[in-house]
Phi, psi and omega in degrees: 000317180297322180296318179296320178296316179297318179296318178298316179298318180298319179296320179296316180298315179299317179298318180294316181292328179294336178281352182281335181264243174098176183280160179286122181271008179092357177253146181287140174259004175290144179304134177259109187246022177266053180265173178294344183264005184290141176268167182294333180278354180084004177278159183264120178297160182303315183257078180216173179251116178270113184265101180276348182212130182299341179294342177297333180300334178287340181258321183236119181304146182300331181264013179297143179243144176282133183229130176280123183272327183197168178211176179099016180261164181270304182205102185258149175193182175069042182289146173218134183262125175266093189303313183295336181254358185048052184226137177255131173249143177206157184259140165256096189302314181274340176275353174062039182217143167259126181256158171239148178226133171230158181297326182281317187259349184073208183266140176207155179299139176253312172228120182210113000272163173277313180252125181244021178272194180289127185258354184305124178078359181255134178253313183259091189243346186275201175281147177229027175186131179230145173204175178244143174276182184291350176257007178082010178277145181285130174252129185241127170270106185267107184296307183293321180277353180055049180207166171248127181237168180230136176268116181285167182298337178271003176096350180282155177255133177238000000 
């Protein structure tokens, strides 16, 4: 069984890596640095969009600006946008909290704590991945609890 799992994982990695190359689609893969955020020296400022492919322009306007929405977190990742609620959820992995952000209210705790077990010697204990299922329920990859959970419409986690 372990051999089959290892073989399956290897096949997935090979499939993913094979998608990294590919034929030339006629678009340049050289960095495009003629954005509104370009400095006169041609260096890329810290808060800018590095366009490695011109097709990105179809998704992000050329004059888009990077904006800091909130601060004071330890290590954030796993953002998911709740379109119908105009709300962003994201994890502070080391802060052990899932936050929500809205334009009106800013950032506030959504689930705190995510992991309520023994923390001694553990740094990354919170969720480190968020997504939505086909019914719009939040799916949480809980690093510290070593599980995947779902937030039901009544707020309980299963």
